[in-house]
Amino acid sequence: LSIIVCCYGGEKTIEACLESLTNLSVEENDVEILIVDDGSMDGTAPIIADYLDKNSDLVNPVFRYFRKNNEGLSIARNFGIRKAEFDTVAFIDEDAVADKYFASNILNLFNENVNINCIAGKVDLLNDDIEFAQLLQSSIFSHGMKSQNAIIGTNMAFRKSVFANYGYFQPEFTYRGDESALIAKARNKINILKSDLVKVKHNQPPTYSD
């Protein structure tokens, strides 16, 4: 499994994300982490560099870091897919943290369901002490997750054959919505398994202006 972390301006959250991925329960040589820094202008790059330096002896999972010019989320995701060495890829946002069994459950579900080429995981609220974040999570976000065909970009996994057969994420989507466009483009050829076993916790905006 290649786990792709696309980040931009994530100086406040990226270290917690990487720490959760460091602590995944994985078999040796099963997982790589690809960090795609989409030209962050804040302190994201030095924070990542410092984290990787402090964990330079880590070999399971393997971390690979790429920094590129800012071109938007979809292009960053496509960049990660092309760099991925394994046949399955998963995505998590810079402001999310993965459950310990995030990777192992994805691999098990793909192995057990040969006709499934996409897994849509569960997204719980990370900043659950903030009232506005709770409101967003329980209303708009929860409603969006209920559809059988809905997948959330911060917790989704694919067999790479999806992109070979139906194309990559649309580059016009620079911030959000590219997963929905991919499903529409594939015309019901993406077989989605929704599973609460694949879990992350994700920050919601703390205020309306964010």
PDB file of C-alpha atoms in Angstrom:
ATOM      1  CA  LEU A   1       0.000   0.000   0.000  1.00  0.00           C
ATOM      2  CA  SER A   2       1.249   3.471  -0.936  1.00  0.00           C
ATOM      3  CA  ILE A   3      -0.249   6.114   1.368  1.00  0.00           C
ATOM      4  CA  ILE A   4      -0.210   9.564  -0.228  1.00  0.00           C
ATOM      5  CA  VAL A   5      -0.253  12.676   1.970  1.00  0.00           C
ATOM      6  CA  CYS A   6      -0.801  15.811  -0.108  1.00  0.00           C
ATOM      7  CA  CYS A   7      -0.093  18.918   1.908  1.00  0.00           C
ATOM      8  CA  TYR A   8      -0.166  22.665   1.448  1.00  0.00           C
ATOM      9  CA  GLY A   9       0.160  25.106   4.327  1.00  0.00           C
ATOM     10  CA  GLY A  10       0.015  22.363   6.929  1.00  0.00           C
ATOM     11  CA  GLU A  11       2.521  23.577   9.503  1.00  0.00           C
ATOM     12  CA  LYS A  12       0.017  23.227  12.363  1.00  0.00           C
ATOM     13  CA  THR A  13      -1.120  19.691  11.582  1.00  0.00           C
ATOM     14  CA  ILE A  14       1.370  17.772   9.417  1.00  0.00           C
ATOM     15  CA  GLU A  15       3.491  16.435  12.281  1.00  0.00           C
ATOM     16  CA  ALA A  16       0.508  14.774  13.989  1.00  0.00           C
ATOM     17  CA  CYS A  17      -0.454  13.209  10.652  1.00  0.00           C
ATOM     18  CA  LEU A  18       3.044  11.817  10.108  1.00  0.00           C
ATOM     19  CA  GLU A  19       3.207  10.564  13.689  1.00  0.00           C
ATOM     20  CA  SER A  20       0.004   8.574  13.191  1.00  0.00           C
ATOM     21  CA  LEU A  21       1.436   7.019  10.025  1.00  0.00           C
ATOM     22  CA  THR A  22       4.693   6.182  11.791  1.00  0.00           C
ATOM     23  CA  ASN A  23       2.679   4.207  14.347  1.00  0.00           C
ATOM     24  CA  LEU A  24       0.675   2.137  11.863  1.00  0.00           C
ATOM     25  CA  SER A  25       0.457  -1.581  12.484  1.00  0.00           C
ATOM     26  CA  VAL A  26       1.973  -2.959   9.261  1.00  0.00           C
ATOM     27  CA  GLU A  27       3.887  -5.971   8.051  1.00  0.00           C
ATOM     28  CA  GLU A  28       7.459  -5.372   6.921  1.00  0.00           C
ATOM     29  CA  ASN A  29       7.739  -3.955   3.377  1.00  0.00           C
ATOM     30  CA  ASP A  30       3.932  -3.667   3.031  1.00  0.00           C
ATOM     31  CA  VAL A  31       3.576   0.127   3.240  1.00  0.00           C
ATOM     32  CA  GLU A  32       5.263   3.284   1.982  1.00  0.00           C
ATOM     33  CA  ILE A  33       4.296   6.863   2.867  1.00  0.00           C
ATOM     34  CA  LEU A  34       4.574   9.465   0.083  1.00  0.00           C
ATOM     35  CA  ILE A  35       4.511  13.061   1.292  1.00  0.00           C
ATOM     36  CA  VAL A  36       3.707  15.451  -1.557  1.00  0.00           C
ATOM     37  CA  ASP A  37       4.325  19.054  -0.483  1.00  0.00           C
ATOM     38  CA  ASP A  38       2.517  21.188  -3.042  1.00  0.00           C
ATOM     39  CA  GLY A  39       4.769  24.223  -2.680  1.00  0.00           C
ATOM     40  CA  SER A  40       3.826  25.220   0.875  1.00  0.00           C
ATOM     41  CA  MET A  41       4.871  28.778   1.737  1.00  0.00           C
ATOM     42  CA  ASP A  42       4.707  28.416   5.534  1.00  0.00           C
ATOM     43  CA  GLY A  43       6.794  26.226   7.820  1.00  0.00           C
ATOM     44  CA  THR A  44       5.513  22.917   6.443  1.00  0.00           C
ATOM     45  CA  ALA A  45       8.688  21.953   4.556  1.00  0.00           C
ATOM     46  CA  PRO A  46      11.144  22.403   7.473  1.00  0.00           C
ATOM     47  CA  ILE A  47       8.747  20.626   9.840  1.00  0.00           C
ATOM     48  CA  ILE A  48       8.600  17.635   7.492  1.00  0.00           C
ATOM     49  CA  ALA A  49      12.360  17.677   7.002  1.00  0.00           C
ATOM     50  CA  ASP A  50      12.952  17.809  10.752  1.00  0.00           C
ATOM     51  CA  TYR A  51      10.489  14.978  11.394  1.00  0.00           C
ATOM     52  CA  LEU A  52      12.069  12.736   8.780  1.00  0.00           C
ATOM     53  CA  ASP A  53      15.539  13.539  10.081  1.00  0.00           C
ATOM     54  CA  LYS A  54      14.535  12.564  13.622  1.00  0.00           C
ATOM     55  CA  ASN A  55      13.069   9.319  12.269  1.00  0.00           C
ATOM     56  CA  SER A  56      15.772   8.593   9.703  1.00  0.00           C
ATOM     57  CA  ASP A  57      16.278   5.067  11.000  1.00  0.00           C
ATOM     58  CA  LEU A  58      12.641   4.128  10.374  1.00  0.00           C
ATOM     59  CA  VAL A  59      12.308   1.422   7.718  1.00  0.00           C
ATOM     60  CA  ASN A  60       8.766   0.212   8.342  1.00  0.00           C
ATOM     61  CA  PRO A  61       6.909   2.035   6.954  1.00  0.00           C
ATOM     62  CA  VAL A  62       9.211   3.813   4.500  1.00  0.00           C
ATOM     63  CA  PHE A  63       8.777   7.591   4.081  1.00  0.00           C
ATOM     64  CA  ARG A  64       9.429   9.346   0.761  1.00  0.00           C
ATOM     65  CA  TYR A  65       9.228  13.148   0.530  1.00  0.00           C
ATOM     66  CA  PHE A  66       8.574  15.210  -2.603  1.00  0.00           C
ATOM     67  CA  ARG A  67       8.289  18.986  -2.858  1.00  0.00           C
ATOM     68  CA  LYS A  68       6.816  20.455  -6.035  1.00  0.00           C
ATOM     69  CA  ASN A  69       5.481  23.740  -7.362  1.00  0.00           C
ATOM     70  CA  ASN A  70       1.991  24.629  -6.210  1.00  0.00           C
ATOM     71  CA  GLU A  71      -0.528  23.377  -8.782  1.00  0.00           C
ATOM     72  CA  GLY A  72      -3.490  22.287  -6.670  1.00  0.00           C
ATOM     73  CA  LEU A  73      -4.766  19.173  -4.944  1.00  0.00           C
ATOM     74  CA  SER A  74      -5.681  17.019  -7.953  1.00  0.00           C
ATOM     75  CA  ILE A  75      -2.313  17.447  -9.643  1.00  0.00           C
ATOM     76  CA  ALA A  76      -0.576  16.718  -6.325  1.00  0.00           C
ATOM     77  CA  ARG A  77      -2.605  13.519  -5.942  1.00  0.00           C
ATOM     78  CA  ASN A  78      -1.802  12.464  -9.498  1.00  0.00           C
ATOM     79  CA  PHE A  79       1.873  13.154  -8.828  1.00  0.00           C
ATOM     80  CA  GLY A  80       1.721  10.849  -5.810  1.00  0.00           C
ATOM     81  CA  ILE A  81      -0.018   8.085  -7.756  1.00  0.00           C
ATOM     82  CA  ARG A  82       2.672   8.132 -10.431  1.00  0.00           C
ATOM     83  CA  LYS A  83       5.411   7.960  -7.789  1.00  0.00           C
ATOM     84  CA  ALA A  84       3.718   5.131  -5.867  1.00  0.00           C
ATOM     85  CA  GLU A  85       5.511   1.786  -5.999  1.00  0.00           C
ATOM     86  CA  PHE A  86       2.609  -0.439  -4.926  1.00  0.00           C
ATOM     87  CA  ASP A  87      -0.574  -1.524  -6.726  1.00  0.00           C
ATOM     88  CA  THR A  88      -2.917   0.024  -4.162  1.00  0.00           C
ATOM     89  CA  VAL A  89      -2.916   3.657  -3.059  1.00  0.00           C
ATOM     90  CA  ALA A  90      -4.605   5.433  -0.172  1.00  0.00           C
ATOM     91  CA  PHE A  91      -5.037   9.115   0.582  1.00  0.00           C
ATOM     92  CA  ILE A  92      -5.072  11.036   3.843  1.00  0.00           C
ATOM     93  CA  ASP A  93      -5.023  14.820   4.294  1.00  0.00           C
ATOM     94  CA  GLU A  94      -2.340  16.725   6.181  1.00  0.00           C
ATOM     95  CA  ASP A  95      -4.835  17.677   8.910  1.00  0.00           C
ATOM     96  CA  ALA A  96      -6.005  14.130   9.614  1.00  0.00           C
ATOM     97  CA  VAL A  97      -4.616  11.307  11.730  1.00  0.00           C
ATOM     98  CA  ALA A  98      -4.868   7.636  10.833  1.00  0.00           C
ATOM     99  CA  ASP A  99      -6.111   4.827  13.012  1.00  0.00           C
ATOM    100  CA  LYS A 100      -3.401   2.303  13.936  1.00  0.00           C
ATOM    101  CA  TYR A 101      -4.982  -0.331  11.654  1.00  0.00           C
ATOM    102  CA  PHE A 102      -5.724   2.045   8.744  1.00  0.00           C
ATOM    103  CA  ALA A 103      -3.250   0.375   6.362  1.00  0.00           C
ATOM    104  CA  SER A 104      -3.685  -3.233   7.423  1.00  0.00           C
ATOM    105  CA  ASN A 105      -7.472  -3.018   7.160  1.00  0.00           C
ATOM    106  CA  ILE A 106      -7.252  -1.523   3.652  1.00  0.00           C
ATOM    107  CA  LEU A 107      -4.957  -4.335   2.513  1.00  0.00           C
ATOM    108  CA  ASN A 108      -7.143  -7.003   4.103  1.00  0.00           C
ATOM    109  CA  LEU A 109     -10.320  -5.605   2.533  1.00  0.00           C
ATOM    110  CA  PHE A 110      -8.788  -5.482  -0.943  1.00  0.00           C
ATOM    111  CA  ASN A 111      -7.489  -9.030  -0.545  1.00  0.00           C
ATOM    112  CA  GLU A 112     -10.885 -10.291   0.609  1.00  0.00           C
ATOM    113  CA  ASN A 113     -12.917  -8.433  -2.055  1.00  0.00           C
ATOM    114  CA  VAL A 114     -11.287  -8.979  -5.441  1.00  0.00           C
ATOM    115  CA  ASN A 115     -14.034  -7.138  -7.350  1.00  0.00           C
ATOM    116  CA  ILE A 116     -13.727  -3.989  -5.250  1.00  0.00           C
ATOM    117  CA  ASN A 117     -11.428  -1.285  -6.640  1.00  0.00           C
ATOM    118  CA  CYS A 118     -12.188   1.542  -4.192  1.00  0.00           C
ATOM    119  CA  ILE A 119     -12.539   1.661  -0.422  1.00  0.00           C
ATOM    120  CA  ALA A 120     -14.307   4.577   1.253  1.00  0.00           C
ATOM    121  CA  GLY A 121     -13.386   4.788   4.917  1.00  0.00           C
ATOM    122  CA  LYS A 122     -14.891   6.418   7.971  1.00  0.00           C
ATOM    123  CA  VAL A 123     -13.989  10.007   8.910  1.00  0.00           C
ATOM    124  CA  ASP A 124     -14.484  11.001  12.532  1.00  0.00           C
ATOM    125  CA  LEU A 125     -14.019  14.473  13.987  1.00  0.00           C
ATOM    126  CA  LEU A 126     -10.565  15.269  15.380  1.00  0.00           C
ATOM    127  CA  ASN A 127     -11.154  18.756  16.815  1.00  0.00           C
ATOM    128  CA  ASP A 128     -14.306  17.633  18.623  1.00  0.00           C
ATOM    129  CA  ASP A 129     -13.903  20.239  21.369  1.00  0.00           C
ATOM    130  CA  ILE A 130     -14.934  23.050  18.996  1.00  0.00           C
ATOM    131  CA  GLU A 131     -18.662  23.745  18.622  1.00  0.00           C
ATOM    132  CA  PHE A 132     -18.614  24.974  15.006  1.00  0.00           C
ATOM    133  CA  ALA A 133     -16.560  21.945  13.941  1.00  0.00           C
ATOM    134  CA  GLN A 134     -19.103  19.683  15.651  1.00  0.00           C
ATOM    135  CA  LEU A 135     -21.915  21.407  13.744  1.00  0.00           C
ATOM    136  CA  LEU A 136     -20.233  20.882  10.376  1.00  0.00           C
ATOM    137  CA  GLN A 137     -19.432  17.250  11.135  1.00  0.00           C
ATOM    138  CA  SER A 138     -22.960  16.387  12.263  1.00  0.00           C
ATOM    139  CA  SER A 139     -24.754  18.202   9.444  1.00  0.00           C
ATOM    140  CA  ILE A 140     -23.295  18.794   5.977  1.00  0.00           C
ATOM    141  CA  PHE A 141     -20.373  16.390   6.306  1.00  0.00           C
ATOM    142  CA  SER A 142     -22.347  13.493   7.801  1.00  0.00           C
ATOM    143  CA  HIS A 143     -25.089  13.914   5.197  1.00  0.00           C
ATOM    144  CA  GLY A 144     -22.533  13.724   2.408  1.00  0.00           C
ATOM    145  CA  MET A 145     -21.044  10.507   3.747  1.00  0.00           C
ATOM    146  CA  LYS A 146     -24.370   8.649   3.746  1.00  0.00           C
ATOM    147  CA  SER A 147     -24.593   8.162  -0.015  1.00  0.00           C
ATOM    148  CA  GLN A 148     -23.418   4.732  -1.188  1.00  0.00           C
ATOM    149  CA  ASN A 149     -21.278   6.351  -3.887  1.00  0.00           C
ATOM    150  CA  ALA A 150     -19.825   9.054  -1.644  1.00  0.00           C
ATOM    151  CA  ILE A 151     -16.140   8.901  -0.848  1.00  0.00           C
ATOM    152  CA  ILE A 152     -14.235  11.397   1.261  1.00  0.00           C
ATOM    153  CA  GLY A 153     -10.865  12.510  -0.065  1.00  0.00           C
ATOM    154  CA  THR A 154      -9.140  12.339   3.284  1.00  0.00           C
ATOM    155  CA  ASN A 155      -9.876   8.619   3.622  1.00  0.00           C
ATOM    156  CA  MET A 156     -10.069   6.786   0.310  1.00  0.00           C
ATOM    157  CA  ALA A 157      -8.101   3.974  -1.284  1.00  0.00           C
ATOM    158  CA  PHE A 158      -7.933   2.602  -4.835  1.00  0.00           C
ATOM    159  CA  ARG A 159      -6.395  -0.132  -6.870  1.00  0.00           C
ATOM    160  CA  LYS A 160      -4.078   1.707  -9.262  1.00  0.00           C
ATOM    161  CA  SER A 161      -5.818   0.003 -12.172  1.00  0.00           C
ATOM    162  CA  VAL A 162      -8.649   2.527 -11.677  1.00  0.00           C
ATOM    163  CA  PHE A 163      -6.386   5.335 -12.883  1.00  0.00           C
ATOM    164  CA  ALA A 164      -4.907   3.293 -15.713  1.00  0.00           C
ATOM    165  CA  ASN A 165      -8.387   2.388 -16.970  1.00  0.00           C
ATOM    166  CA  TYR A 166     -10.412   5.538 -16.322  1.00  0.00           C
ATOM    167  CA  GLY A 167      -7.901   8.362 -16.046  1.00  0.00           C
ATOM    168  CA  TYR A 168      -6.501  10.376 -13.178  1.00  0.00           C
ATOM    169  CA  PHE A 169      -8.002  13.112 -11.016  1.00  0.00           C
ATOM    170  CA  GLN A 170      -9.139  16.151 -12.989  1.00  0.00           C
ATOM    171  CA  PRO A 171      -6.503  18.910 -12.687  1.00  0.00           C
ATOM    172  CA  GLU A 172      -9.180  21.629 -12.635  1.00  0.00           C
ATOM    173  CA  PHE A 173     -10.096  20.627  -9.073  1.00  0.00           C
ATOM    174  CA  THR A 174      -7.489  22.511  -7.097  1.00  0.00           C
ATOM    175  CA  TYR A 175      -9.031  22.190  -3.638  1.00  0.00           C
ATOM    176  CA  ARG A 176     -11.845  19.616  -3.381  1.00  0.00           C
ATOM    177  CA  GLY A 177     -14.351  17.582  -5.372  1.00  0.00           C
ATOM    178  CA  ASP A 178     -11.914  15.620  -7.511  1.00  0.00           C
ATOM    179  CA  GLU A 179     -12.975  12.263  -6.084  1.00  0.00           C
ATOM    180  CA  SER A 180     -16.602  12.896  -7.106  1.00  0.00           C
ATOM    181  CA  ALA A 181     -15.479  13.894 -10.604  1.00  0.00           C
ATOM    182  CA  LEU A 182     -13.457  10.676 -10.913  1.00  0.00           C
ATOM    183  CA  ILE A 183     -16.481   8.542 -10.019  1.00  0.00           C
ATOM    184  CA  ALA A 184     -18.619  10.389 -12.565  1.00  0.00           C
ATOM    185  CA  LYS A 185     -15.946  10.027 -15.257  1.00  0.00           C
ATOM    186  CA  ALA A 186     -15.646   6.274 -14.675  1.00  0.00           C
ATOM    187  CA  ARG A 187     -19.405   5.812 -15.308  1.00  0.00           C
ATOM    188  CA  ASN A 188     -20.188   3.260 -12.578  1.00  0.00           C
ATOM    189  CA  LYS A 189     -17.024   1.243 -13.226  1.00  0.00           C
ATOM    190  CA  ILE A 190     -15.656   2.063  -9.775  1.00  0.00           C
ATOM    191  CA  ASN A 191     -16.904  -0.553  -7.304  1.00  0.00           C
ATOM    192  CA  ILE A 192     -16.912   1.089  -3.886  1.00  0.00           C
ATOM    193  CA  LEU A 193     -16.762  -0.702  -0.557  1.00  0.00           C
ATOM    194  CA  LYS A 194     -17.664   1.518   2.380  1.00  0.00           C
ATOM    195  CA  SER A 195     -16.054   0.317   5.580  1.00  0.00           C
ATOM    196  CA  ASP A 196     -15.956   1.651   9.133  1.00  0.00           C
ATOM    197  CA  LEU A 197     -12.870  -0.507   9.716  1.00  0.00           C
ATOM    198  CA  VAL A 198     -10.771   2.031   7.792  1.00  0.00           C
ATOM    199  CA  LYS A 199     -10.749   5.049  10.083  1.00  0.00           C
ATOM    200  CA  VAL A 200      -9.196   8.488  10.284  1.00  0.00           C
ATOM    201  CA  LYS A 201      -9.922  11.543  12.393  1.00  0.00           C
ATOM    202  CA  HIS A 202     -10.045  14.848  10.543  1.00  0.00           C
ATOM    203  CA  ASN A 203     -10.171  18.500  11.532  1.00  0.00           C
ATOM    204  CA  GLN A 204     -13.197  20.554  10.509  1.00  0.00           C
ATOM    205  CA  PRO A 205     -12.909  24.366  10.189  1.00  0.00           C
ATOM    206  CA  PRO A 206     -13.183  25.922  13.672  1.00  0.00           C
ATOM    207  CA  THR A 207     -15.017  29.021  12.426  1.00  0.00           C
ATOM    208  CA  TYR A 208     -17.136  30.067   9.458  1.00  0.00           C
ATOM    209  CA  SER A 209     -14.284  32.172   8.009  1.00  0.00           C
ATOM    210  CA  ASP A 210     -11.955  29.131   7.874  1.00  0.00           C
TER     211      ASP A 210
END
